mmCIF file of N, CA and C in Angstrom:
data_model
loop_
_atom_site.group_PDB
_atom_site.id
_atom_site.type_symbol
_atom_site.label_atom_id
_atom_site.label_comp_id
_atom_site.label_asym_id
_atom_site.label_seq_id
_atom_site.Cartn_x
_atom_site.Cartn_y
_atom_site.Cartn_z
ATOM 1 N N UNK F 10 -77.422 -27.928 59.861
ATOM 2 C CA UNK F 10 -78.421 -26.928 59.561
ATOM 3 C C UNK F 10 -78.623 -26.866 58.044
ATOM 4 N N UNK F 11 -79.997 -26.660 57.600
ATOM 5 C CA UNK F 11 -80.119 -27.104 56.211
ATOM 6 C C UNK F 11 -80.334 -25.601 55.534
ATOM 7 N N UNK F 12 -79.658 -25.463 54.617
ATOM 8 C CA UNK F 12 -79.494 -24.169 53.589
ATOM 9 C C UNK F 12 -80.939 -24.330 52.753
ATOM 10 N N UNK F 13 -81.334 -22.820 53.035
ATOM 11 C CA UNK F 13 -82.054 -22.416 52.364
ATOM 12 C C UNK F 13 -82.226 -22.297 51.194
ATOM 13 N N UNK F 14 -83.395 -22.351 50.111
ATOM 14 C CA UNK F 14 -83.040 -22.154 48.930
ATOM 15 C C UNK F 14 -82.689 -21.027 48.358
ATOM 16 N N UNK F 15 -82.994 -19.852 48.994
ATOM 17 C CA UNK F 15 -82.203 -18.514 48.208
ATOM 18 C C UNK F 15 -80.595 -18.886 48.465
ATOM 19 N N UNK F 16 -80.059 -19.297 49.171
ATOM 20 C CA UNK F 16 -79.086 -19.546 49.467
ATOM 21 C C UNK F 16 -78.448 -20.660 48.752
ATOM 22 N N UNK F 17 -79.337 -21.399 48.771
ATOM 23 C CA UNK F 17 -78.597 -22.733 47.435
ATOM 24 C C UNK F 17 -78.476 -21.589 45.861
ATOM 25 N N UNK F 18 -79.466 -21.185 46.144
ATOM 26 C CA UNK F 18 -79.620 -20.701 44.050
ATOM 27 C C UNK F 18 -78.340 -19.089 44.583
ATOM 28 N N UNK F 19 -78.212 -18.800 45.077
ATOM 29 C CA UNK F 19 -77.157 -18.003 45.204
ATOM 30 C C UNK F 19 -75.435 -18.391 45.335
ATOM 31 N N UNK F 20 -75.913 -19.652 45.783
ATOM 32 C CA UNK F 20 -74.114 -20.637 45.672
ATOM 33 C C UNK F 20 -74.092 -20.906 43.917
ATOM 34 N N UNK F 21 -75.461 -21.514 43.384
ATOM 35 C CA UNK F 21 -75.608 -22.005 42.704
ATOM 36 C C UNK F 21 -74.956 -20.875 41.287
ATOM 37 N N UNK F 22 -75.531 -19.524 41.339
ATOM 38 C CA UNK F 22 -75.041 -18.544 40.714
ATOM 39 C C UNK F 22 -73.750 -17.681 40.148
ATOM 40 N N UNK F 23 -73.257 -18.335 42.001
ATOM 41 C CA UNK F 23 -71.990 -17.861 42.047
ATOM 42 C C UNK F 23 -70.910 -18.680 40.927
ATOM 43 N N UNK F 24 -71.085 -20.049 41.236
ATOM 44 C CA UNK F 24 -70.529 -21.071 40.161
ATOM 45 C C UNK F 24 -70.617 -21.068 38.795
ATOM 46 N N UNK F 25 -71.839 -20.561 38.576
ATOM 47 C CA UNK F 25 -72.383 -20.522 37.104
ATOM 48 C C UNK F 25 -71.203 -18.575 36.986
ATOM 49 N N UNK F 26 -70.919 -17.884 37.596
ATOM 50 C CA UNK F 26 -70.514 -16.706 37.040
ATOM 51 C C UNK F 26 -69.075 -17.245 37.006
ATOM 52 N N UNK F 27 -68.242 -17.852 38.063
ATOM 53 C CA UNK F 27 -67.318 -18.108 38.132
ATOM 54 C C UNK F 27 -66.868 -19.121 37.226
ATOM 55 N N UNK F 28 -67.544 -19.603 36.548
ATOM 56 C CA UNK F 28 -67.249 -20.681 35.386
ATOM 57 C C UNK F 28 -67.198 -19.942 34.156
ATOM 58 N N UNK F 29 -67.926 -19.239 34.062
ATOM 59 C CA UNK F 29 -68.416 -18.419 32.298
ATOM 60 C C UNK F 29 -66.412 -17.478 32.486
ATOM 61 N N UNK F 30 -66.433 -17.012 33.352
ATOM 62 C CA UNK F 30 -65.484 -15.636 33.437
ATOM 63 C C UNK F 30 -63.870 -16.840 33.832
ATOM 64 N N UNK F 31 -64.123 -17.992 34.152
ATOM 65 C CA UNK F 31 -62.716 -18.500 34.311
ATOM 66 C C UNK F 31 -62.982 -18.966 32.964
ATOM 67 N N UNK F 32 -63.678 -19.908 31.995
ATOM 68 C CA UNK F 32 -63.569 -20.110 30.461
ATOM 69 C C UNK F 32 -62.945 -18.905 29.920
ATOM 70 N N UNK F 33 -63.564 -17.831 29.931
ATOM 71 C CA UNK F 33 -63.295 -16.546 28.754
ATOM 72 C C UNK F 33 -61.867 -16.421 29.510
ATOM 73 N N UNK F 34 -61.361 -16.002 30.313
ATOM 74 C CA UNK F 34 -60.421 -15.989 30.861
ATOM 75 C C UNK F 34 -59.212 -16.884 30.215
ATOM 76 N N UNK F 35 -59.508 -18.318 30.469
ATOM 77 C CA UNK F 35 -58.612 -19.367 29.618
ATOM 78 C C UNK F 35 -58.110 -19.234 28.253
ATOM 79 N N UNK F 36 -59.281 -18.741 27.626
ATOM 80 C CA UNK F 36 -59.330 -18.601 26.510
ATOM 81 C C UNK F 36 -58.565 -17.586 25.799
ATOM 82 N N UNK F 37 -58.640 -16.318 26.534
ATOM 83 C CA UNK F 37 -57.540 -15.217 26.344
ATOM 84 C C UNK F 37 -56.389 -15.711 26.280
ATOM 85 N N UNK F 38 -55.803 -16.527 27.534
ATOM 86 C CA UNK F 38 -54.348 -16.898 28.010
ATOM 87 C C UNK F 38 -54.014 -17.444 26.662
ATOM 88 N N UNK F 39 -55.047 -18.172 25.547
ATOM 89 C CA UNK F 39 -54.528 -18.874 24.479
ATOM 90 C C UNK F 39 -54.206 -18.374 23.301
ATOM 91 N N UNK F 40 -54.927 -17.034 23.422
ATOM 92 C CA UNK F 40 -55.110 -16.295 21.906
ATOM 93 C C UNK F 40 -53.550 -16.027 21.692
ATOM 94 N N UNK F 41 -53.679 -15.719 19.919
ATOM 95 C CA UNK F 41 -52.123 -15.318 20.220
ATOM 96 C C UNK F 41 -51.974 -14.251 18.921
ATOM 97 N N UNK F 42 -50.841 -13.268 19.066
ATOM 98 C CA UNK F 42 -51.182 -12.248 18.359
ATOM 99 C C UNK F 42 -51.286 -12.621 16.837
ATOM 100 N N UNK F 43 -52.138 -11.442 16.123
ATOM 101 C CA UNK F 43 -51.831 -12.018 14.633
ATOM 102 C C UNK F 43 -53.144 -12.038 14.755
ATOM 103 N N UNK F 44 -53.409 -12.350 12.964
ATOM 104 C CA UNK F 44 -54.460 -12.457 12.308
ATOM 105 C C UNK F 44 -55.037 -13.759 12.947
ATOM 106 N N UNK F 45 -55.874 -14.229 13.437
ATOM 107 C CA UNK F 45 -57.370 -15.436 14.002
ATOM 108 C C UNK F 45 -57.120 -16.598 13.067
ATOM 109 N N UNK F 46 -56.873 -17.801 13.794
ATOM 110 C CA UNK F 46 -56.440 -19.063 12.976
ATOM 111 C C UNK F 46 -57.927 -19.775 12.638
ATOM 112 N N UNK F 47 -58.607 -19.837 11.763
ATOM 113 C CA UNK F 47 -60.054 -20.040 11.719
ATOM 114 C C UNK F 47 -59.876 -22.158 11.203
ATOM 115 N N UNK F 48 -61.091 -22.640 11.509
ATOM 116 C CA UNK F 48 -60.905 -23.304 10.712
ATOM 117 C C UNK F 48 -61.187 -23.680 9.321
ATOM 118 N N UNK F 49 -61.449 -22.321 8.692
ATOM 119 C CA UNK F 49 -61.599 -22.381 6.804
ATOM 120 C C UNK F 49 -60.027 -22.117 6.821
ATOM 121 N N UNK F 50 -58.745 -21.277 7.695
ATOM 122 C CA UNK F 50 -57.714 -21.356 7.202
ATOM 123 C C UNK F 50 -56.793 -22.184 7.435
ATOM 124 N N UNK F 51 -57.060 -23.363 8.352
ATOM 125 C CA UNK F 51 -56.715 -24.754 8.559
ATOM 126 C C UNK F 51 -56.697 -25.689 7.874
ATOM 127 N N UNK F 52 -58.025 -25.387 6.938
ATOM 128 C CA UNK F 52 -58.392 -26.456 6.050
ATOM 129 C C UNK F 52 -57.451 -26.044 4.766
ATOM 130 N N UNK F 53 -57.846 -24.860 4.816
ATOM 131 C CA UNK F 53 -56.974 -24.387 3.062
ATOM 132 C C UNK F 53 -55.422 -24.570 3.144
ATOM 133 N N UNK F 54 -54.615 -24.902 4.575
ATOM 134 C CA UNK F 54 -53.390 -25.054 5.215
ATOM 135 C C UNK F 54 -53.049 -26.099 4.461
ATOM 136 N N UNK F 55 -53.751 -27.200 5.098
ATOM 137 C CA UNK F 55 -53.535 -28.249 4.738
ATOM 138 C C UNK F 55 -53.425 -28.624 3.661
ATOM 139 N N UNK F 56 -54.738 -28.141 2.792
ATOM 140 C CA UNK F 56 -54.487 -28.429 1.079
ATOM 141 C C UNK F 56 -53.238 -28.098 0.647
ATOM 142 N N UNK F 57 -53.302 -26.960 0.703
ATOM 143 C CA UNK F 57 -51.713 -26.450 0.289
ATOM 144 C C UNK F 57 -50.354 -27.280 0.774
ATOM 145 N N UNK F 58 -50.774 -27.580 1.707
ATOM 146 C CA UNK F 58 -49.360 -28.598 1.570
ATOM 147 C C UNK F 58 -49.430 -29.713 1.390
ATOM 148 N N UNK F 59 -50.620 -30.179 1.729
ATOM 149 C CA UNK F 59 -50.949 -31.524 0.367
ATOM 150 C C UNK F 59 -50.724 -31.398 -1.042
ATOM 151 N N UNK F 60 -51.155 -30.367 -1.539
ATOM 152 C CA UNK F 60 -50.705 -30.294 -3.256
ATOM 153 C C UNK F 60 -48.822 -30.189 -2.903
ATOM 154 N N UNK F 61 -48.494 -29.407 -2.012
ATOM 155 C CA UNK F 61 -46.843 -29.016 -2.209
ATOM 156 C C UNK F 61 -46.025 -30.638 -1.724
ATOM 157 N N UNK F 62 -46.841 -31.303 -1.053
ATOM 158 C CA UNK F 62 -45.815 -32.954 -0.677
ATOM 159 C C UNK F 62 -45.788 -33.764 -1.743
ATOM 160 N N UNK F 63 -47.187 -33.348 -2.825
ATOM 161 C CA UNK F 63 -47.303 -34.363 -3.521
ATOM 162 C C UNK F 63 -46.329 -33.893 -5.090
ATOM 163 N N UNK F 64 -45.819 -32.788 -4.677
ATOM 164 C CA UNK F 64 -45.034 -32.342 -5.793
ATOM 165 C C UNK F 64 -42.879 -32.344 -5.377
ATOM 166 N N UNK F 65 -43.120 -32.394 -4.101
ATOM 167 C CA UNK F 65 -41.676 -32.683 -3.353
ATOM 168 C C UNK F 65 -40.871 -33.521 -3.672
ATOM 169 N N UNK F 66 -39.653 -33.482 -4.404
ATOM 170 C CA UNK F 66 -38.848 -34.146 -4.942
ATOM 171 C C UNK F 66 -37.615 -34.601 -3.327
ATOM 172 N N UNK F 67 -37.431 -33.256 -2.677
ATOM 173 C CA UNK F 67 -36.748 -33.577 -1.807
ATOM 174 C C UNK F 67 -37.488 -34.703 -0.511
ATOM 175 N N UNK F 68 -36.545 -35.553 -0.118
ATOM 176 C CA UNK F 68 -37.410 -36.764 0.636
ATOM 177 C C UNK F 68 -37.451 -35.793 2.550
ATOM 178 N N UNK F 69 -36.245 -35.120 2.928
ATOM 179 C CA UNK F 69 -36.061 -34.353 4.315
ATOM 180 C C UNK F 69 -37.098 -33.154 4.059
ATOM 181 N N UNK F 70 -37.403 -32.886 2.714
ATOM 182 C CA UNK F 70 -39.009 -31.823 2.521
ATOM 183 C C UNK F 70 -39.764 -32.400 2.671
ATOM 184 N N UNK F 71 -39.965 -33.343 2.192
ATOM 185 C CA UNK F 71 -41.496 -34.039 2.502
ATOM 186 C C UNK F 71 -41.290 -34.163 3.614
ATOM 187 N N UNK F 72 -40.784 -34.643 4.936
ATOM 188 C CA UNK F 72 -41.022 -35.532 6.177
ATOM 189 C C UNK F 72 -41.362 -34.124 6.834
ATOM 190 N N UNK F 73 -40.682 -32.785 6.492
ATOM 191 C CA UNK F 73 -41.360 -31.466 7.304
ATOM 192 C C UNK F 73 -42.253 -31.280 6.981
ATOM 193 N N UNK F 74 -42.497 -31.540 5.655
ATOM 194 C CA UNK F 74 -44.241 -30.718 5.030
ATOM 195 C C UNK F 74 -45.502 -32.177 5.663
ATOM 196 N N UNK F 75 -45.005 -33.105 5.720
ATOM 197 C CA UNK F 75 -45.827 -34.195 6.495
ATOM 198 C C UNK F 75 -46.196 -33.543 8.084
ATOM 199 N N UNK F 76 -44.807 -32.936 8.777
ATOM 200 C CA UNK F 76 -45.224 -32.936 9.877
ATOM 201 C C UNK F 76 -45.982 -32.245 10.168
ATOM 202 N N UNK F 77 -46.203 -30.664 9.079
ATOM 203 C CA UNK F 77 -46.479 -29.215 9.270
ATOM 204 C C UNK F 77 -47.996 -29.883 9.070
ATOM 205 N N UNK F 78 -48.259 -30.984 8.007
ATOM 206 C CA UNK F 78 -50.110 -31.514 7.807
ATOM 207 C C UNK F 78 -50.502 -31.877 9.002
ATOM 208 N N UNK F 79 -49.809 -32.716 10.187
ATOM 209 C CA UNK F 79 -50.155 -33.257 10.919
ATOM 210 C C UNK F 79 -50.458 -32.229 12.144
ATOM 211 N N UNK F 80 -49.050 -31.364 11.925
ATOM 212 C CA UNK F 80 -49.896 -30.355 13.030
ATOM 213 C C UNK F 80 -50.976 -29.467 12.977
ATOM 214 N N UNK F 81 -51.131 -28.960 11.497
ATOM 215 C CA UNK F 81 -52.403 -28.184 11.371
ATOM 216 C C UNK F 81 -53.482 -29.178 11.546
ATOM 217 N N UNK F 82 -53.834 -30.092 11.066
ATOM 218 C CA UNK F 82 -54.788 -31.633 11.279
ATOM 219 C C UNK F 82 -54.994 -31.318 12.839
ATOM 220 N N UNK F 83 -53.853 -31.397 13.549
ATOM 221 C CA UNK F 83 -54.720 -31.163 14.881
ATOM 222 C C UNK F 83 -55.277 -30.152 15.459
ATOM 223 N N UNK F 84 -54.417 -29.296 14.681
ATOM 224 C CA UNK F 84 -55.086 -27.837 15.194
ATOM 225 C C UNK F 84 -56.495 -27.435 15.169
ATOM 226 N N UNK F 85 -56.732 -27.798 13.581
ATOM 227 C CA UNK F 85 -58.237 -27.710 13.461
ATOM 228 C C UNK F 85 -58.891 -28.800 14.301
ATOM 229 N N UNK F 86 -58.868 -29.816 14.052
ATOM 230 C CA UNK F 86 -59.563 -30.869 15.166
ATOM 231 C C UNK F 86 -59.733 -30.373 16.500
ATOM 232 N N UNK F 87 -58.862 -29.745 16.977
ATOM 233 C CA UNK F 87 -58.905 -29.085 18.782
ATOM 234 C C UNK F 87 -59.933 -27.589 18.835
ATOM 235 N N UNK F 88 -59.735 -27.011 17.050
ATOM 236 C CA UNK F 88 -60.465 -26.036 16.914
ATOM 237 C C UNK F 88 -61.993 -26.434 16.742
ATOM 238 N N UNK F 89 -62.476 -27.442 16.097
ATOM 239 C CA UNK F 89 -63.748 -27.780 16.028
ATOM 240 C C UNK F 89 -64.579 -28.336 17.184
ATOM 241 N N UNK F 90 -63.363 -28.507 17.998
ATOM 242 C CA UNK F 90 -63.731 -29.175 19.695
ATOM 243 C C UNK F 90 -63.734 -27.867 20.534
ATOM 244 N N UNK F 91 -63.359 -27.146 20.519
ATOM 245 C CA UNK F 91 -63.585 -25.862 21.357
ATOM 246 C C UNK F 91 -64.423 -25.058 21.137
ATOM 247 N N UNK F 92 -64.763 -24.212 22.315
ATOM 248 C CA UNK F 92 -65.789 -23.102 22.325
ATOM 249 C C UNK F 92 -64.993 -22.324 21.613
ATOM 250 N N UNK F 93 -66.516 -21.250 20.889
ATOM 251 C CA UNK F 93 -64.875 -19.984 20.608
ATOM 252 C C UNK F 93 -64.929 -19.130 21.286
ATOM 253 N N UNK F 94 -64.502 -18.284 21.086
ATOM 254 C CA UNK F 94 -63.750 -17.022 21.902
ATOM 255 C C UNK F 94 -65.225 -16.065 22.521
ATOM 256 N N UNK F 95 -66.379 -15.800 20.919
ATOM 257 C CA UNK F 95 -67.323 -15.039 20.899
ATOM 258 C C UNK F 95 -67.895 -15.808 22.144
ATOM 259 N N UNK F 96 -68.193 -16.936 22.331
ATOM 260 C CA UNK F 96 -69.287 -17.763 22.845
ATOM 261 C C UNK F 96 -68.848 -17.240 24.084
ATOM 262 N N UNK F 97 -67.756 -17.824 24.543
ATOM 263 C CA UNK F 97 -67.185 -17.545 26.521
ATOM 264 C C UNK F 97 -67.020 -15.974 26.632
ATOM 265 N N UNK F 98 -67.066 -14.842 25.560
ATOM 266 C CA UNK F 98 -67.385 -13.702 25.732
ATOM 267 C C UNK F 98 -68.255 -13.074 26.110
ATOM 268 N N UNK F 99 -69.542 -13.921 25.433
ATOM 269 C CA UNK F 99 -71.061 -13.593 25.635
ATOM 270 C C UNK F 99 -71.293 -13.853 27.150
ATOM 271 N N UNK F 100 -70.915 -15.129 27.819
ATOM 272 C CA UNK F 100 -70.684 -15.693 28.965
ATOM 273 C C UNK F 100 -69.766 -14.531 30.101
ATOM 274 N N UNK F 101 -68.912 -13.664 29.724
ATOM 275 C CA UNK F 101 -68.036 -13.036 30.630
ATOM 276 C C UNK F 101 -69.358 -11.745 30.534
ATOM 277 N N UNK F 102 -69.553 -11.654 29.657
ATOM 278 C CA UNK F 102 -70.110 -10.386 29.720
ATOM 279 C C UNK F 102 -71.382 -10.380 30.796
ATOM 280 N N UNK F 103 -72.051 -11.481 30.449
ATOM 281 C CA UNK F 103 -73.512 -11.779 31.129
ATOM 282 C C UNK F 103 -73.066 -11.347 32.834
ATOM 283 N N UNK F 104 -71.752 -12.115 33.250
ATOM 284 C CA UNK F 104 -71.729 -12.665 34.579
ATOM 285 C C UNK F 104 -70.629 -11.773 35.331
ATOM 286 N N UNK F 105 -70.035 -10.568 34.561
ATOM 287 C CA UNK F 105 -68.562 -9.736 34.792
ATOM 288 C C UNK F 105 -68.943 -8.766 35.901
ATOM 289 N N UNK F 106 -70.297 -7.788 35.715
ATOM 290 C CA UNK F 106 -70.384 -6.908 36.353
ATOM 291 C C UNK F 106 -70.739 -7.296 38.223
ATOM 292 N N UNK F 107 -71.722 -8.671 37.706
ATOM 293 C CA UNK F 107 -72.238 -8.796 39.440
ATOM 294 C C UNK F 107 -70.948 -9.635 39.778
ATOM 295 N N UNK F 108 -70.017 -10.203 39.368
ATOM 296 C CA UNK F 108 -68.862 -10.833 39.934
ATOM 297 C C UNK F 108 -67.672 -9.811 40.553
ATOM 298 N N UNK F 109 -67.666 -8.882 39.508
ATOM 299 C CA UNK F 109 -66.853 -8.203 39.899
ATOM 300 C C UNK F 109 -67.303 -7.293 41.399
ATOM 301 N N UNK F 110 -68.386 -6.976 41.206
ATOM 302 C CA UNK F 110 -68.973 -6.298 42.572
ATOM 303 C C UNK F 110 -68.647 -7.087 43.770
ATOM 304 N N UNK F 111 -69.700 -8.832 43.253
ATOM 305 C CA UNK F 111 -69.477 -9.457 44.700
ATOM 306 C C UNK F 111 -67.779 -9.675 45.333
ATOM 307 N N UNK F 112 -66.791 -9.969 44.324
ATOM 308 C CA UNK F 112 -65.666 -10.442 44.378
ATOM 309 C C UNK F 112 -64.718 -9.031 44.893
ATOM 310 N N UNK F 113 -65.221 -7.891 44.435
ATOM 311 C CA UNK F 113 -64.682 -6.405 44.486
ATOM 312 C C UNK F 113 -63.345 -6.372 43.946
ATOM 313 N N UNK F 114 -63.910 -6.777 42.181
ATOM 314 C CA UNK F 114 -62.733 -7.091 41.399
ATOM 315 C C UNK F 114 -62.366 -5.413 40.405
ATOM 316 N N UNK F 115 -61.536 -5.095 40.855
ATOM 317 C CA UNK F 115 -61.736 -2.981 39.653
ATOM 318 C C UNK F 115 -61.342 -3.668 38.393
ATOM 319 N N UNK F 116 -61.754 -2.933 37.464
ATOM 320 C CA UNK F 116 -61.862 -2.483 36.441
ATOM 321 C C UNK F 116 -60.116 -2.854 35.744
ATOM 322 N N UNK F 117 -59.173 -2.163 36.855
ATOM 323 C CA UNK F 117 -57.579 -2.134 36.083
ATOM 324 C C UNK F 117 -57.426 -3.738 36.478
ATOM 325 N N UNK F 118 -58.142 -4.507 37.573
ATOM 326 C CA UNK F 118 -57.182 -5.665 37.423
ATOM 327 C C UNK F 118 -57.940 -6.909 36.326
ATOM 328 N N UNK F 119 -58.778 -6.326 35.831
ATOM 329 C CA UNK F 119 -59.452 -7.152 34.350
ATOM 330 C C UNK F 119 -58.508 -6.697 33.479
ATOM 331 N N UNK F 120 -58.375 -5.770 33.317
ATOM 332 C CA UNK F 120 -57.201 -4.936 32.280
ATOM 333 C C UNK F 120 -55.953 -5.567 32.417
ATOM 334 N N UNK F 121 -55.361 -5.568 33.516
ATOM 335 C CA UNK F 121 -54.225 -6.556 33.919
ATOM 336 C C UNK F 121 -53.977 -8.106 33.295
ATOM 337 N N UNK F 122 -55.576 -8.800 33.148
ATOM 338 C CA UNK F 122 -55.639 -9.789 33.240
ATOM 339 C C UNK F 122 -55.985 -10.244 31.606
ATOM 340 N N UNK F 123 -55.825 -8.843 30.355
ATOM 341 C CA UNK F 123 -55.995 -9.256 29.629
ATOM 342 C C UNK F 123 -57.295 -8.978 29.234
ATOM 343 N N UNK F 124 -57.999 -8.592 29.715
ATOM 344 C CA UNK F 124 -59.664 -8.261 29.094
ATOM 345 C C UNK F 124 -59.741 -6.946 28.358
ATOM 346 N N UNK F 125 -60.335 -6.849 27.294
ATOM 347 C CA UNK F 125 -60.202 -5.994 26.451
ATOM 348 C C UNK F 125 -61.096 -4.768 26.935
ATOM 349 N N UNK F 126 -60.911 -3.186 26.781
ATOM 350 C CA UNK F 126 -61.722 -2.903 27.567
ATOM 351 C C UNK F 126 -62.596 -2.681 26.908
ATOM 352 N N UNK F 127 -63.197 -2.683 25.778
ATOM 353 C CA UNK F 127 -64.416 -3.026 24.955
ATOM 354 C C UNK F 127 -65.634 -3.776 25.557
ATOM 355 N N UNK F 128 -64.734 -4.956 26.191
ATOM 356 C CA UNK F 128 -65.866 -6.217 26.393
ATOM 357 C C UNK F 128 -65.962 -5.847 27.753
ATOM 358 N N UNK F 129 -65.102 -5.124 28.505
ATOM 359 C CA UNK F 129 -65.788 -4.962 30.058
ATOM 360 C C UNK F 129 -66.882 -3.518 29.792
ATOM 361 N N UNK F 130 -66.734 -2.281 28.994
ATOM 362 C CA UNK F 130 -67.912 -1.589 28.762
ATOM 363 C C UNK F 130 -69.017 -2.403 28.312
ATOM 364 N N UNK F 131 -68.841 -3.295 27.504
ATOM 365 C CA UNK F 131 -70.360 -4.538 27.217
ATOM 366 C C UNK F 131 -70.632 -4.462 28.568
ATOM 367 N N UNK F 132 -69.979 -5.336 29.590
ATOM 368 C CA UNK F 132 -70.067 -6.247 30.723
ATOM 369 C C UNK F 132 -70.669 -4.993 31.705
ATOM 370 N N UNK F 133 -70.693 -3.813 31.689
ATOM 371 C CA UNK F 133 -71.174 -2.945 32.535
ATOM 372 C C UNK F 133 -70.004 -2.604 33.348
ATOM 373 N N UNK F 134 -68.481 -3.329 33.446
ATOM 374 C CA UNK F 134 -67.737 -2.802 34.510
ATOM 375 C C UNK F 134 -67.369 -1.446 34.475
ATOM 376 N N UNK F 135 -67.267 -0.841 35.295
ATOM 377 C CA UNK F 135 -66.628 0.403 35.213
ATOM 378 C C UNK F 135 -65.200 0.654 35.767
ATOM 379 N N UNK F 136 -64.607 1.860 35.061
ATOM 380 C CA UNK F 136 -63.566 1.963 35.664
ATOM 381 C C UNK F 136 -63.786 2.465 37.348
#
């Protein structure tokens, strides 16, 4: 039996909400407390310990301050490859209130899950 198109663009919807709100979602799980690791303070990371290796007399200092370049190097690189936080926010917000209805998701288990309740008053959820 062949599905209708309100019915396709309503599967179709569902996916598009369930994608925006599992991103922002992910994205929380990653944040971590503390001041926002940007990448202008990745970059200035790095300098700084580029000027400090190139002044390192000790040889077991340099091979840490090498490693500490290499890990910020990726950090930012993974940071310039990712969405940010604002973007999959804009996305939770758009798609939170009719998900939560269809799904009959409350208010405390977004709270549970880490959602700020700022961005669920954006999102229209209510308690």
């Amino acid at each position: 039996m062949a599905m209708s198109a309100k019915h396709k663009e309503a599967l179709a919807q569902g996916r598009r909400e369930a994608s925006a709100i599992k991103k922002y979602l992910g994205a929380l799980g990653r944040r971590r407390p503390g001041r926002p690791v940007t990448p202008e303070s990745l970059k200035k990371r790095v300098a700084d310990l580029s000027g400090r290796l190139s002044s390192e007399q000790d040889a077991l200092r340099a091979v840490e301050l090498r490693q500490q370049i290499i890990e910020a190097e990726k950090t930012l690189a993974e940071a310039d490859t990712a969405a940010s936080v604002d973007e999959l926010e804009k996305g939770f917000v758009e798609h939170a209130a009719s998900y939560s209805d269809r799904k009959r998701i409350s208010y405390a288990a977004w709270r549970q899950s880490g959602v700020p309740a700022q961005v669920l008053k954006k999102a229209g959820v209510r308690r």
